[in-house]
Short mmCIF file of C-alpha atoms and ligand atoms in Angstrom, two decimals:
data_model
loop_
_atom_site.label_atom_id
_atom_site.label_comp_id
_atom_site.label_asym_id
_atom_site.label_seq_id
_atom_site.Cartn_x
_atom_site.Cartn_y
_atom_site.Cartn_z
CA MET A 16 0.00 0.00 0.00
CA THR A 17 1.16 3.51 -0.72
CA PRO A 18 1.19 6.14 2.05
CA SER A 19 -1.56 8.10 0.26
CA VAL A 20 -3.97 5.23 0.94
CA ALA A 21 -3.42 5.59 4.68
CA ALA A 22 -3.79 9.38 4.45
CA ASP A 23 -7.22 8.95 2.90
CA ALA A 24 -8.40 6.56 5.62
CA PRO A 25 -11.13 7.92 7.92
CA LEU A 26 -9.91 9.51 11.15
CA LEU A 27 -12.62 7.78 13.16
CA GLN A 28 -14.22 4.44 12.41
CA VAL A 29 -17.07 3.32 14.61
CA GLY A 30 -17.93 -0.30 13.81
CA THR A 31 -21.09 -2.19 14.82
CA LEU A 32 -21.22 -0.53 18.22
CA THR A 33 -23.78 -1.76 20.70
CA LYS A 34 -24.10 -0.37 24.23
CA THR A 35 -26.63 -1.67 26.71
CA PHE A 36 -27.43 -0.61 30.26
CA GLY A 37 -28.94 -3.60 31.98
CA GLY A 38 -31.64 -4.80 29.59
CA PHE A 39 -31.87 -1.45 27.84
CA THR A 40 -30.17 -0.95 24.47
CA ALA A 41 -28.90 2.65 24.26
CA LEU A 42 -26.90 2.09 21.05
CA ASP A 43 -27.86 -0.59 18.58
CA ASN A 44 -25.29 -1.64 15.98
CA ILE A 45 -23.92 1.79 15.07
CA SER A 46 -21.39 2.01 12.26
CA VAL A 47 -20.04 5.28 10.88
CA ASP A 48 -16.78 6.61 9.44
CA ILE A 49 -15.75 10.22 9.89
CA ARG A 50 -13.06 11.68 7.71
CA LYS A 51 -10.20 13.92 8.74
CA GLY A 52 -11.27 17.56 8.92
CA GLU A 53 -14.96 16.73 8.63
CA ARG A 54 -17.57 18.86 10.40
CA PHE A 55 -20.05 16.24 11.53
CA GLY A 56 -23.40 17.07 13.14
CA LEU A 57 -24.99 14.54 15.50
CA ILE A 58 -28.69 15.01 16.18
CA GLY A 59 -31.62 13.08 17.58
CA PRO A 60 -34.32 13.50 20.21
CA ASN A 61 -33.52 13.39 23.92
CA GLY A 62 -32.50 9.91 24.99
CA SER A 63 -31.66 8.76 21.45
CA GLY A 64 -28.09 7.84 22.39
CA LYS A 65 -26.02 10.85 21.27
CA THR A 66 -24.08 11.30 24.51
CA THR A 67 -23.70 7.53 24.91
CA LEU A 68 -22.08 7.35 21.46
CA ILE A 69 -19.74 10.19 22.36
CA ASN A 70 -18.92 8.46 25.64
CA CYS A 71 -17.99 5.30 23.76
CA ILE A 72 -15.73 7.36 21.48
CA SER A 73 -14.06 9.33 24.30
CA GLY A 74 -13.72 6.24 26.51
CA ALA A 75 -16.05 7.21 29.35
CA LEU A 76 -18.05 4.10 28.41
CA ARG A 77 -17.09 0.76 26.86
CA PRO A 78 -19.46 -0.84 24.37
CA GLN A 79 -20.46 -4.50 24.76
CA VAL A 80 -20.06 -5.03 21.02
CA GLY A 81 -18.12 -3.24 18.31
CA THR A 82 -14.96 -1.23 17.81
CA VAL A 83 -13.72 2.33 17.82
CA VAL A 84 -10.74 2.87 15.54
CA PHE A 85 -8.97 6.22 15.70
CA ALA A 86 -6.24 7.20 13.26
CA GLY A 87 -5.91 3.56 12.29
CA GLU A 88 -5.58 2.29 15.87
CA ASP A 89 -8.18 0.19 17.68
CA ILE A 90 -8.83 2.22 20.83
CA THR A 91 -11.95 0.35 21.99
CA GLN A 92 -10.27 -0.83 25.20
CA LEU A 93 -8.23 2.31 25.96
CA PRO A 94 -9.10 4.43 29.02
CA PRO A 95 -10.20 8.05 28.41
CA HIS A 96 -6.87 9.70 29.28
CA LEU A 97 -5.02 7.61 26.71
CA ARG A 98 -7.59 8.50 24.08
CA ALA A 99 -7.15 12.16 25.02
CA ARG A 100 -3.44 11.77 24.51
CA ARG A 101 -4.07 10.39 21.04
CA GLY A 102 -6.02 13.52 20.16
CA ILE A 103 -9.64 13.14 21.25
CA ALA A 104 -10.98 16.17 23.14
CA ARG A 105 -14.41 16.97 24.51
CA SER A 106 -16.08 20.23 25.24
CA PHE A 107 -18.87 19.74 27.73
CA GLN A 108 -22.41 21.05 27.84
CA ILE A 109 -21.84 22.64 31.23
CA PRO A 110 -18.61 24.61 31.28
CA ARG A 111 -16.54 23.36 34.19
CA PRO A 112 -13.74 25.82 34.70
CA PHE A 113 -11.43 25.84 37.69
CA LYS A 114 -13.13 28.83 39.26
CA SER A 115 -10.32 30.18 41.39
CA MET A 116 -7.97 30.37 38.42
CA THR A 117 -7.57 32.94 35.70
CA VAL A 118 -8.47 32.15 32.11
CA LEU A 119 -4.79 31.74 31.21
CA GLU A 120 -4.17 29.42 34.18
CA ASN A 121 -7.14 27.28 33.15
CA LEU A 122 -5.52 26.77 29.79
CA MET A 123 -2.11 26.01 31.22
CA VAL A 124 -3.69 23.15 33.16
CA GLY A 125 -4.87 21.74 29.84
CA LEU A 126 -1.46 22.15 28.29
CA ASP A 127 0.08 20.00 31.00
CA PHE A 128 -1.71 17.12 29.34
CA ALA A 129 -0.77 18.08 25.79
CA THR A 130 0.85 15.43 23.68
CA ASP A 131 3.37 17.26 21.57
CA ARG A 132 4.56 20.56 22.91
CA SER A 133 7.93 20.65 21.24
CA ALA A 134 6.78 22.31 18.05
CA SER A 135 5.61 25.74 19.21
CA GLY A 136 7.68 27.00 22.13
CA PRO A 137 6.76 27.73 25.73
CA GLU A 138 3.36 26.83 27.10
CA GLU A 139 2.30 30.35 27.97
CA GLU A 140 2.84 31.47 24.40
CA ILE A 141 0.78 28.59 23.14
CA ALA A 142 -1.95 29.35 25.66
CA MET A 143 -2.00 33.03 24.66
CA SER A 144 -2.20 32.19 20.97
CA ILE A 145 -5.17 29.89 21.61
CA LEU A 146 -6.89 32.64 23.63
CA GLN A 147 -6.28 35.01 20.75
CA ARG A 148 -7.88 32.54 18.34
CA MET A 149 -10.93 32.40 20.59
CA GLY A 150 -11.07 36.19 20.96
CA LEU A 151 -10.29 35.91 24.66
CA SER A 152 -6.80 37.38 24.95
CA ALA A 153 -8.10 40.49 26.75
CA LYS A 154 -9.49 38.15 29.44
CA ALA A 155 -6.29 36.18 30.01
CA SER A 156 -5.77 37.52 33.54
CA ALA A 157 -9.44 37.61 34.47
CA PRO A 158 -10.73 35.12 37.05
CA THR A 159 -13.06 32.71 35.28
CA ASP A 160 -16.00 33.58 37.53
CA THR A 161 -16.08 37.04 35.92
CA LEU A 162 -16.70 35.64 32.42
CA SER A 163 -19.98 35.91 30.55
CA GLN A 164 -21.77 32.80 29.30
CA VAL A 165 -20.36 33.03 25.77
CA GLU A 166 -16.87 33.75 27.12
CA LEU A 167 -17.11 30.61 29.25
CA ARG A 168 -18.04 28.59 26.16
CA LYS A 169 -15.07 30.02 24.31
CA MET A 170 -12.79 29.20 27.22
CA GLU A 171 -14.13 25.66 27.27
CA LEU A 172 -13.24 25.42 23.57
CA ALA A 173 -9.83 26.93 24.25
CA ARG A 174 -9.22 24.31 26.94
CA ALA A 175 -10.17 21.57 24.52
CA LEU A 176 -7.81 23.04 21.92
CA ALA A 177 -4.96 23.22 24.43
CA VAL A 178 -4.50 19.46 24.12
CA ARG A 179 -4.13 19.87 20.34
CA PRO A 180 -6.94 17.57 19.40
CA LYS A 181 -7.33 15.78 16.11
CA LEU A 182 -10.96 15.22 17.02
CA LEU A 183 -13.00 17.75 18.96
CA ILE A 184 -16.37 16.72 20.32
CA SER A 185 -18.79 19.44 21.28
CA ASP A 186 -21.82 18.23 23.24
CA GLU A 187 -24.42 21.00 23.26
CA ALA A 188 -21.92 23.79 23.72
CA MET A 189 -24.43 26.36 22.47
CA ALA A 190 -27.13 25.85 25.09
CA GLY A 191 -28.23 29.14 26.62
CA LEU A 192 -26.53 31.40 24.09
CA SER A 193 -28.23 34.11 22.04
CA SER A 194 -28.41 33.59 18.28
CA SER A 195 -25.57 36.04 17.60
CA GLU A 196 -23.46 34.28 20.23
CA VAL A 197 -24.27 30.92 18.63
CA ASP A 198 -23.02 32.33 15.32
CA GLU A 199 -19.79 33.50 16.99
CA VAL A 200 -19.07 30.06 18.43
CA LEU A 201 -20.02 28.42 15.13
CA ASP A 202 -17.58 30.66 13.26
CA LEU A 203 -14.86 29.54 15.66
CA LEU A 204 -15.73 25.87 15.20
CA ILE A 205 -15.85 26.22 11.41
CA SER A 206 -12.45 27.90 11.39
CA LEU A 207 -11.04 24.95 13.37
CA GLY A 208 -12.45 22.62 10.75
CA GLU A 209 -10.46 24.53 8.16
CA GLU A 210 -7.30 23.56 10.06
CA ASP A 211 -8.11 19.89 9.62
CA ILE A 212 -9.43 19.44 13.13
CA THR A 213 -12.30 16.98 12.86
CA ILE A 214 -15.35 18.10 14.80
CA ILE A 215 -18.39 16.21 15.99
CA MET A 216 -21.06 18.63 17.14
CA ILE A 217 -24.12 17.57 19.09
CA GLU A 218 -26.64 20.36 18.97
CA HIS A 219 -30.35 20.95 19.43
CA ILE A 220 -30.35 24.27 17.58
CA MET A 221 -31.14 23.07 14.07
CA GLN A 222 -30.02 26.23 12.30
CA ALA A 223 -26.63 25.83 13.94
CA VAL A 224 -26.43 22.18 12.85
CA MET A 225 -27.41 23.12 9.30
CA ARG A 226 -24.84 25.88 9.07
CA PHE A 227 -22.04 23.95 10.69
CA SER A 228 -22.27 20.43 9.33
CA GLU A 229 -20.92 18.92 6.16
CA ARG A 230 -22.76 15.77 7.14
CA VAL A 231 -25.46 15.10 9.70
CA MET A 232 -26.38 11.85 11.40
CA CYS A 233 -29.67 11.44 13.22
CA LEU A 234 -30.13 8.86 15.96
CA ASP A 235 -33.44 7.62 17.27
CA ALA A 236 -33.71 5.00 20.03
CA GLY A 237 -30.06 4.08 19.58
CA ARG A 238 -30.21 3.59 15.83
CA ILE A 239 -29.09 5.62 12.85
CA ILE A 240 -32.27 6.73 11.07
CA ALA A 241 -30.61 9.13 8.60
CA ILE A 242 -27.13 10.22 7.57
CA GLY A 243 -26.07 12.55 4.79
CA ALA A 244 -26.15 16.17 3.68
CA PRO A 245 -27.82 18.44 6.27
CA ALA A 246 -30.74 19.48 4.07
CA GLU A 247 -31.42 15.88 3.09
CA VAL A 248 -31.44 14.67 6.68
CA MET A 249 -33.69 17.51 7.85
CA ALA A 250 -36.14 16.72 5.04
CA ASN A 251 -36.18 13.02 5.94
CA LYS A 252 -39.61 11.86 7.07
CA ARG A 253 -38.27 9.57 9.81
CA VAL A 254 -36.20 12.42 11.20
CA GLN A 255 -39.18 14.74 11.27
CA GLU A 256 -41.29 12.05 12.93
CA ALA A 257 -38.61 11.36 15.54
CA TYR A 258 -38.65 15.03 16.54
CA LEU A 259 -42.42 15.33 16.49
CA GLY A 260 -42.66 12.25 18.70
CA THR A 261 -40.85 13.91 21.63
P1 LIG B 78 -29.00 11.75 24.38
O1 LIG B 78 -27.63 12.28 24.62
O2 LIG B 78 -29.30 11.50 22.94
O3 LIG B 78 -30.07 12.59 25.01
P2 LIG B 78 -28.13 9.54 26.04
O4 LIG B 78 -27.05 8.92 25.25
O5 LIG B 78 -27.72 10.41 27.17
O6 LIG B 78 -29.14 10.30 25.07
O7 LIG B 78 -29.08 8.41 26.62
C1 LIG B 78 -29.60 7.38 25.81
C2 LIG B 78 -30.40 6.45 26.66
O8 LIG B 78 -29.54 5.68 27.50
C3 LIG B 78 -31.38 7.16 27.59
O9 LIG B 78 -32.56 6.40 27.66
C4 LIG B 78 -30.66 7.15 28.92
O10 LIG B 78 -31.58 7.13 29.97
C5 LIG B 78 -29.86 5.86 28.86
N1 LIG B 78 -28.61 5.96 29.62
C6 LIG B 78 -27.58 6.77 29.36
N2 LIG B 78 -26.58 6.59 30.23
C7 LIG B 78 -27.00 5.63 31.09
C8 LIG B 78 -26.44 4.98 32.25
N3 LIG B 78 -25.20 5.30 32.66
N4 LIG B 78 -27.17 4.04 32.87
C9 LIG B 78 -28.40 3.70 32.42
N5 LIG B 78 -29.00 4.27 31.36
C10 LIG B 78 -28.31 5.22 30.70
MG1 LIG B 79 -26.92 14.04 25.51
#
C-alpha cells in the first residue's frame, strides 16, 4: 500500500457498536466513518443515544459489542486519558472551569496534558495564541467567575484546543446562548475545521447544525435513522417524525 492510501483513511471508524445498560439498548449496531477535517453534526431526540455514542468514542463508556478505531488504531479498550493523549478532546455542555484560576491558568492546566509541545515553544505562548484565536486574549488575567456565558463557552473550547486535538467533540456547547453568540461560536468551530481538526457537534439548535455540518447523522432510540447532507437529513420523514414524537 502507498502512504496516500493511509492518508485517505477515515480519522474515526465506529464499527457495529452496541451499548446496553442492563436490559436497555442505548446504542444498537452503530457504524459510521468520519473523515479527517470533517464537520459532523450529531442530532436526535432526547435519549436517542447521542451522549452515549460520544462516551464510547471518548472512553467514558465501553461498548459490549463493536470497535472504535482512531487514526488507524483500535482504541476500543483504551481508558479516556489515553484517548485524550491520542487527540480526542471533549467540550462539555456545562462549562466546568477551575473557578479560582484565571483564564490563562485554566488553559495552562490543559497544556500539561498536551501530547506534543515541542513544536511551538513555551506553554504560555501557546496558551495566549489559543486565547487570541478564541477572541479571549483580553481576558487572560481575568478570574473565570467574571466571564460571561459566551466567554465561558469560548474558554471551554480553548481548553479543549490546548491538548491539540485531532478530534473535537462538542456536546451541546451552544445551550443558553443568544443567536448572535451561537453564530460567533459556530464561526470559531468552522475555522477549526479549516485547520483539519475533525469536529463532531451535538446540537439541538437546528439552524446551527445546518450551518455547521458537512454531514449530519440522526439517531433515534439508539439507531441511525438518517445520515447525509444536512438538508437531506432535515427533510427526511423519519427524522421529522422522531422530533415530532418527543
Ligand atoms: P442523548 O444524549 O441522545 O439525550 P443519552 O445517550 O444520554 O441520550 O441516553 C440514551 C439512553 O440511554 C437514555 O434512555 C438514557 O436514559 C440511557 N442511559 C444513558 N446513560 C445511562 C447509564 N449510565 N445508565 C443507564 N442508562 C443510561
Ligand atoms: Mg446528551
